[in-house]
CSV table of C-alpha atoms and ligand atoms in Angstrom, one decimal:
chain,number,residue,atom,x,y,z
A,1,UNK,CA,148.9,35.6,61.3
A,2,UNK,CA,148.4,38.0,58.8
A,3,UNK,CA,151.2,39.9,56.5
A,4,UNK,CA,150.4,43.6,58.1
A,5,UNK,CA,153.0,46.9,56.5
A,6,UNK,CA,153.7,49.6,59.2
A,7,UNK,CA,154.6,52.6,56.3
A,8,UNK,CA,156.3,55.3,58.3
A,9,UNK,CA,159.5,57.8,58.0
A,10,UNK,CA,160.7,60.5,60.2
A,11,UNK,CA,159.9,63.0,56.9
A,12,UNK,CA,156.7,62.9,58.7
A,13,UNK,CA,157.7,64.9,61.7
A,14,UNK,CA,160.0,67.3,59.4
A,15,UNK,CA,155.8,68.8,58.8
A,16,UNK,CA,156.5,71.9,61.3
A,17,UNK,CA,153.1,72.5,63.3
A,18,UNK,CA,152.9,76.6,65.5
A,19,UNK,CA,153.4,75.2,69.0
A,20,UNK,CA,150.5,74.5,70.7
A,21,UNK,CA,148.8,73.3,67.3
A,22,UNK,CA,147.2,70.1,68.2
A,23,UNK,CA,148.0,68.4,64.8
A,24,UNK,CA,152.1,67.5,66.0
A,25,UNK,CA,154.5,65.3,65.1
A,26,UNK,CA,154.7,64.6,69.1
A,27,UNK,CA,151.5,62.4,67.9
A,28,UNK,CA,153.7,59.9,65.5
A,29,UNK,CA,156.6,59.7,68.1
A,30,UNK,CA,154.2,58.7,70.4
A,31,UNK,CA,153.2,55.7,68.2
A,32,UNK,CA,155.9,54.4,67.0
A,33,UNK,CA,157.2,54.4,71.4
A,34,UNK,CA,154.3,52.6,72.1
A,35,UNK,CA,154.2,49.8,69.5
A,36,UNK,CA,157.8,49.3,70.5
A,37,UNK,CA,157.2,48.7,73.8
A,38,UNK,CA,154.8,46.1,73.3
A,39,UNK,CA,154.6,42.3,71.4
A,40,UNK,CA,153.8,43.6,68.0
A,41,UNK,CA,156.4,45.6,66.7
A,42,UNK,CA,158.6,42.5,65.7
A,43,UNK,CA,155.9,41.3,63.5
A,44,UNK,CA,155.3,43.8,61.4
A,45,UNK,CA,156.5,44.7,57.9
A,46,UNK,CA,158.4,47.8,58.4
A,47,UNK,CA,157.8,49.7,55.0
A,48,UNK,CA,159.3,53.3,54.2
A,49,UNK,CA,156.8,55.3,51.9
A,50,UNK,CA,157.6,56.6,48.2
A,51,UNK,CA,157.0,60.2,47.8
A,52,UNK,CA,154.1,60.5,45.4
A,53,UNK,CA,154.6,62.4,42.3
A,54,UNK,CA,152.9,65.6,40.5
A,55,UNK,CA,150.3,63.0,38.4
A,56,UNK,CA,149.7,60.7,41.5
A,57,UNK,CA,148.5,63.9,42.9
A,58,UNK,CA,146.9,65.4,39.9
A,59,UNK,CA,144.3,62.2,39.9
A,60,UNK,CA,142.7,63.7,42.8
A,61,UNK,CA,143.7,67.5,42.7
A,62,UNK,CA,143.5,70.3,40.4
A,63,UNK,CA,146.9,71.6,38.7
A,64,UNK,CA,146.5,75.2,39.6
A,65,UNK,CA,145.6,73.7,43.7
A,66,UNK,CA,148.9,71.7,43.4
A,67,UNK,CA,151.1,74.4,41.9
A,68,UNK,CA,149.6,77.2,44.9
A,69,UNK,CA,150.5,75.0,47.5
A,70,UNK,CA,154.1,74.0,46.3
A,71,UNK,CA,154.8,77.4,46.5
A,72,UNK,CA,152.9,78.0,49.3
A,73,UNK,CA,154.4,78.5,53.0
A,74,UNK,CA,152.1,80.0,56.3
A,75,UNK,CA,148.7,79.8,57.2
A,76,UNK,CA,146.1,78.3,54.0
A,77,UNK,CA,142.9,78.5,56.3
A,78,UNK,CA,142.8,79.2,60.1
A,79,UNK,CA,143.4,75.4,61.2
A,80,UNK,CA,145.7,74.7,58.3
A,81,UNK,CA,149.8,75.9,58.8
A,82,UNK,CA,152.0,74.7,55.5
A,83,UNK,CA,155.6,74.9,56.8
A,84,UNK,CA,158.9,74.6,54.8
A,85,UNK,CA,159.3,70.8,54.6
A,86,UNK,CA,155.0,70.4,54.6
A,87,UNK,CA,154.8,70.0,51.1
A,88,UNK,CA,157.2,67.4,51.1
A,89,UNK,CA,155.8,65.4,54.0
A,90,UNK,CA,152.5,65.5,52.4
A,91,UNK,CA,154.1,64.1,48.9
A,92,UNK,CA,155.5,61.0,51.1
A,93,UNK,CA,152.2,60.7,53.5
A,94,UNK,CA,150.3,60.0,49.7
A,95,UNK,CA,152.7,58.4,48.8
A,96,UNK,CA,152.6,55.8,51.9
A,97,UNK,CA,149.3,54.9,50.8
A,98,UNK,CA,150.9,53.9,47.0
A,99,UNK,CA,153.3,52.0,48.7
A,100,UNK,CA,150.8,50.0,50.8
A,101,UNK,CA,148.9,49.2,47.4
A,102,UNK,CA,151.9,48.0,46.0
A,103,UNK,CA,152.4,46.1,48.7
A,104,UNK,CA,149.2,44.9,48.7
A,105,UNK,CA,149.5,44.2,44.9
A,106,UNK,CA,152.6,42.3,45.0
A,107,UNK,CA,151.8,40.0,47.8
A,108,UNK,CA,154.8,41.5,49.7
A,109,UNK,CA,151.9,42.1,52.5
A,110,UNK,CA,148.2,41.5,53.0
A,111,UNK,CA,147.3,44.2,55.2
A,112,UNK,CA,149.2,47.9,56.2
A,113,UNK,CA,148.5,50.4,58.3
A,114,UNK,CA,150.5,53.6,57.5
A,115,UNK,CA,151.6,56.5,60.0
A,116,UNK,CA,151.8,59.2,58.1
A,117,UNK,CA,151.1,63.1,58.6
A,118,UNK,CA,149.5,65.4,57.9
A,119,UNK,CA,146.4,64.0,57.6
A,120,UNK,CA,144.6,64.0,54.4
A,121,UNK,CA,140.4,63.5,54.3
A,122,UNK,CA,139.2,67.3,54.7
A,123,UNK,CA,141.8,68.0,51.6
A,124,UNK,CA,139.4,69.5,49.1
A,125,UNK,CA,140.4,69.0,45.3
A,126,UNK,CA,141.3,72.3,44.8
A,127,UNK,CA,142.1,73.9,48.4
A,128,UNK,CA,143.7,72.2,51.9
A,129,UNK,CA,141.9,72.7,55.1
A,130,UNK,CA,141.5,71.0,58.5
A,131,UNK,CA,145.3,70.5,59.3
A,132,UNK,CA,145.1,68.8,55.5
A,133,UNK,CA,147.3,69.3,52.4
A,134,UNK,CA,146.6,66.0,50.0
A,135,UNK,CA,144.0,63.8,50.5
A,136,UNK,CA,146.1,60.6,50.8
A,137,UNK,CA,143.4,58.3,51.0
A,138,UNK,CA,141.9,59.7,47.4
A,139,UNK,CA,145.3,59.8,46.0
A,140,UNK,CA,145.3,56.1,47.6
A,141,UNK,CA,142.4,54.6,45.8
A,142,UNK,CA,143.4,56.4,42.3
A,143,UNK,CA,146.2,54.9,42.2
A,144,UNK,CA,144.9,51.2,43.4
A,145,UNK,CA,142.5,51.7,40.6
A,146,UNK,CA,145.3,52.0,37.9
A,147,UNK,CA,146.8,48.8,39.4
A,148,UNK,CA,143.9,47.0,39.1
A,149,UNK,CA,141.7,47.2,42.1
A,150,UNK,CA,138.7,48.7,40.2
A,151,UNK,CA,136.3,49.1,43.4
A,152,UNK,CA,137.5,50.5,46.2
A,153,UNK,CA,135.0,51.1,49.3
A,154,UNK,CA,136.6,54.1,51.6
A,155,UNK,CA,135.8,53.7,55.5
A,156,UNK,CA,135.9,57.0,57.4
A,157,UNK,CA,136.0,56.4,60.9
A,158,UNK,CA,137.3,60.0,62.0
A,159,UNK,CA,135.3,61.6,64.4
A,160,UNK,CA,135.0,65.0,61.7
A,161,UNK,CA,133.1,64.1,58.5
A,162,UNK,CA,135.9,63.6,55.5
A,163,UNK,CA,134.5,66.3,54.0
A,164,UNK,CA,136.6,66.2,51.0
A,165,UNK,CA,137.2,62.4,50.3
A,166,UNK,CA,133.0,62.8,49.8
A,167,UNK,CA,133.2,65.5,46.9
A,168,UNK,CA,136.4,63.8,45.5
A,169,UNK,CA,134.2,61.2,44.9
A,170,UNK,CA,130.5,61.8,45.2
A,171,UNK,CA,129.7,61.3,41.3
A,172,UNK,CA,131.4,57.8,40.8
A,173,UNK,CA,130.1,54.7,41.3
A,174,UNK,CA,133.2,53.0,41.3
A,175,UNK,CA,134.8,54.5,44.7
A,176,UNK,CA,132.2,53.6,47.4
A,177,UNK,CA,132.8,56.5,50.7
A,178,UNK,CA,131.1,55.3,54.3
A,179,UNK,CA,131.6,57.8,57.0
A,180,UNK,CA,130.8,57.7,60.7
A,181,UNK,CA,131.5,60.9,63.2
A,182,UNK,CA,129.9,63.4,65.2
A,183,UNK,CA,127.4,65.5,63.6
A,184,UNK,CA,126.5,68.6,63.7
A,185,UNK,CA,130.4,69.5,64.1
A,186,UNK,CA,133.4,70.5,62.2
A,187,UNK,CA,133.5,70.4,59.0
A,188,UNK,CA,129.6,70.9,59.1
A,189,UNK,CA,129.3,68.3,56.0
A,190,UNK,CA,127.7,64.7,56.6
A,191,UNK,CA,124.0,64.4,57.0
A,192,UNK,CA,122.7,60.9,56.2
A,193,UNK,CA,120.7,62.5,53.0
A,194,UNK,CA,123.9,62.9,51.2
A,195,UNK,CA,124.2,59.6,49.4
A,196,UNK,CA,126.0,60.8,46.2
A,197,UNK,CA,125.3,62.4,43.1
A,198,UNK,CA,124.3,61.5,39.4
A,199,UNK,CA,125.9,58.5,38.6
A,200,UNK,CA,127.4,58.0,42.3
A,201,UNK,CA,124.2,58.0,43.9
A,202,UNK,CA,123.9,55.4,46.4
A,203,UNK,CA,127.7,55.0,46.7
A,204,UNK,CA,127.9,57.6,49.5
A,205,UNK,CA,127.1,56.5,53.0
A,206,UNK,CA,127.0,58.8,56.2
A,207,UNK,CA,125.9,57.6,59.8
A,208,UNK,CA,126.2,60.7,62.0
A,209,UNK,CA,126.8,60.6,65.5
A,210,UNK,CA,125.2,62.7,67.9
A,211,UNK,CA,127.3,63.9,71.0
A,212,UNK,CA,127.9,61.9,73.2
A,213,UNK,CA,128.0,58.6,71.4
A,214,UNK,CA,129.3,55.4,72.2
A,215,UNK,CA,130.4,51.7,71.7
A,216,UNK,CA,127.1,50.7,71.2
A,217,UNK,CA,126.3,53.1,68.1
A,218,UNK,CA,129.8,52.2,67.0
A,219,UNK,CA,129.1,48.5,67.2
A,220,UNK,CA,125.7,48.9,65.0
A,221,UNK,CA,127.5,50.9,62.4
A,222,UNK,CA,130.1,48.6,61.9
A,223,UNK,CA,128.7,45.6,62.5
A,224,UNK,CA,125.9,45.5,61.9
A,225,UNK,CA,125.4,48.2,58.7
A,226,UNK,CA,129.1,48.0,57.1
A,227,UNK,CA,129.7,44.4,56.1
A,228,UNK,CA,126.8,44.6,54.0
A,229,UNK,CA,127.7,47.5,52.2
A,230,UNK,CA,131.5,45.9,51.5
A,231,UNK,CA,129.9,42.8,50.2
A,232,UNK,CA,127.2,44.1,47.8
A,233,UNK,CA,129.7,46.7,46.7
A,234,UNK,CA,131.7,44.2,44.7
A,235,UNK,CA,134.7,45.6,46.5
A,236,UNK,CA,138.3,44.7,45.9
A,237,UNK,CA,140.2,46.6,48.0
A,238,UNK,CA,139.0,48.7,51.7
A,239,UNK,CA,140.7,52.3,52.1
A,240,UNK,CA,140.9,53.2,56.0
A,241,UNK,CA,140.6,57.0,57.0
A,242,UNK,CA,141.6,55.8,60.6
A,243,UNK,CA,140.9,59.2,62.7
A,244,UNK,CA,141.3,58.3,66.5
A,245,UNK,CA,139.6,61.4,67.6
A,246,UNK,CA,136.7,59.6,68.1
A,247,UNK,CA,138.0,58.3,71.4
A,248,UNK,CA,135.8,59.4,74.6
A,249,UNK,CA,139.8,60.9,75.8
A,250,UNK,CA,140.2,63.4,72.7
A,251,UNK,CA,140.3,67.1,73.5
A,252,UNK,CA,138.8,67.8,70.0
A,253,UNK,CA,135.0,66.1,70.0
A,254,UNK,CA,132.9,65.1,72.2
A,255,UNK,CA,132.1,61.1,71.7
A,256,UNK,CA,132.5,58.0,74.4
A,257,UNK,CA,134.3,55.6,72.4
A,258,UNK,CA,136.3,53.5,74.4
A,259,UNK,CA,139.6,51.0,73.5
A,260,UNK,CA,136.7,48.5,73.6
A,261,UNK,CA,134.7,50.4,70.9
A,262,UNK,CA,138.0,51.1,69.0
A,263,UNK,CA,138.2,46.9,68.9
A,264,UNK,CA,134.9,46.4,67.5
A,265,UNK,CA,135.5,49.1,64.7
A,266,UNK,CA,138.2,47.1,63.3
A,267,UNK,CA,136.7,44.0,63.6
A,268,UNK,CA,133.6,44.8,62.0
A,269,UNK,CA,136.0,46.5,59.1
A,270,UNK,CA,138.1,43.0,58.7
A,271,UNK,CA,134.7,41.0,59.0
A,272,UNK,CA,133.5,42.4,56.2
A,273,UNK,CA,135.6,40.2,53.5
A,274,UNK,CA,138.6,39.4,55.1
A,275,UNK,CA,140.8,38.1,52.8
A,276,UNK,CA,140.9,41.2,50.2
A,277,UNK,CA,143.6,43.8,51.3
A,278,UNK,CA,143.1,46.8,53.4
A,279,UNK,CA,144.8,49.6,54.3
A,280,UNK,CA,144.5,51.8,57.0
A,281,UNK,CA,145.6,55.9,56.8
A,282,UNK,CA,145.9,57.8,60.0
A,283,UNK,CA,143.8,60.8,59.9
A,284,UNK,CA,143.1,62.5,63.6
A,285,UNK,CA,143.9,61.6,67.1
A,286,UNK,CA,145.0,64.3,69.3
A,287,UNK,CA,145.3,62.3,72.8
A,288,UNK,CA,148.5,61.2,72.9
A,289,UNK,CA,147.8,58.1,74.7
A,290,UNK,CA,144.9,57.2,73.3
A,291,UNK,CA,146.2,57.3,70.0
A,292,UNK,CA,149.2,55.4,70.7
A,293,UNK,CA,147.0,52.5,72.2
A,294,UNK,CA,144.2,52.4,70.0
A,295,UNK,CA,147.3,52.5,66.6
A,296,UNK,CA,148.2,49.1,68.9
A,297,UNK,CA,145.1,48.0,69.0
A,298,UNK,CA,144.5,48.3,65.4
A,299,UNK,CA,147.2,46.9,64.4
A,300,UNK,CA,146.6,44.1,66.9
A,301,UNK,CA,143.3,43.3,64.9
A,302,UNK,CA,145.2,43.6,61.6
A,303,UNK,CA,147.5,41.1,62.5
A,304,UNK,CA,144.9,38.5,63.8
A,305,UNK,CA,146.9,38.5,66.8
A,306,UNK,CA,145.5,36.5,69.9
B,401,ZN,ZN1,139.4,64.4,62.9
């Protein structure tokens, strides 16, 4: 069995949603009651998160973006509510993903999967959006870069395009970003003819998903398309932007993945070069149970558990 870090604190649910919002922390207390209840809890390495700091954040995001939103408190765009204790949520949720590298770097743990909100990949460098404040998984690969992972392939299996990891990254060859989700839908970014820019070209990979997808497109994207990609990349380390809203149950998008699908995803992820860490980053979800169950799942995969 593999080494697999859960990274997760209650600072996460201290992120204060307008009731009704979809983005809750309901979503994380949901998890974390599930994977108790079943086999896997005891084998995991429970991991809290470090709260990253003003230059962890400033590798990804501008300095006059970072001091706005420190000060910042109500609505930054329509979907996007920064409450009193956001800012300091959002330090730890990048900060998770720092942990997991160090993790990862140490040997303390081979693989991690880390709970955190709010979610991070439609973060902009210079402006929050889609219930997102940092983009942890960019502040993520920065800072597995300075410890020595020098390529890092990003995996983006949200059902909204990660809009922002994209531009973070789109003119560097040495961060590769492959996204699946539905397209044409929110954010409206993602076609398959962006493939990066100047010296990043090629290093951007989009598969779109028409409505009404389904395990089978999944299967080809990831199995068949992905492990390729990993291998010829050179990479040493595979970022996860694990968005569960791509499950046939979630209120927010219209796909027909199923816990089968969900499965297959993973598996096509780990098959790519499975003994070089990866971390997974929860991004969307918004179905309470299928979250919970396809986080289980997940980390059932990551743990190589029969
Ligand atoms: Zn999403």
């Amino acid at each position: 069995m593999k080494k697999v870090g859960f990274i997760y604190d209650d600072i996460f649910l201290s992120h204060e949603m307008p009731s009704g919002h979809p983005e809750s922390a309901e979503r994380l207390l949901a998890i974390v009651k599930a994977l108790k209840q079943s086999e896997i809890w005891d084998k995991l390495s429970h991991i809290r998160p470090r709260k990253a700091d003003r230059k962890d954040i400033l590798a990804v995001h501008s300095g006059s973006y970072f001091e706005k939103v420190m000060k910042f408190t109500g609505y930054f765009d329509p979907d996007t509510f920064i409450s009193i204790h956001s800012i300091e949520a959002a330090l730890y949720a990048s900060g998770a993903i720092i942990e997991a590298v160090e993790g990862c770097r140490t040997g303390k743990i081979e693989r991690a999967f880390c709970a955190v909100r709010p979610p991070g990949h439609h973060a902009e460098a210079n402006r929050a959006m889609g219930f997102c404040i940092f983009n942890n998984v960019a502040v993520g690969a920065r800072y597995a870069q300075k410890s020595g992972f020098r390529r890092v392939f990003i995996i983006d299996f949200d059902v909204h395009h990660g809009n922002g990891t994209q531009h973070i990254f789109e003119e560097d060859d040495t961060v590769f970003y492959f996204s699946t989700h539905q397209y044409p839908h929110y954010p409206g970014t993602g076609h398959d003819t962006e493939r990066g820019k100047g010296k990043g070209s090629g290093y951007t990979y989009n598969i779109p998903m028409h409505y009404g997808s389904g395990d089978k497109d999944y299967f080809h994207a990831y199995q068949d398309i992905l492990p390729g990609l990993v291998e010829n990349f050179g990479t040493d380390i595979v970022l996860v932007s694990a968005g569960y809203d791509l499950h046939a149950a979630d209120p927010l998008a219209g796909l027909r993945v199923t816990n089968e699908g969900i499965k297959n995803i993973v598996r096509g992820i780990l098959s790519s070069k499975s003994n070089i860490p990866c971390i997974f980053c929860l991004e969307g979800g918004y179905n309470l149970t299928a979250l919970s169950e396809s986080v289980r799942i997940t980390l059932k995969e990551l743990l190589g558990f029969e």
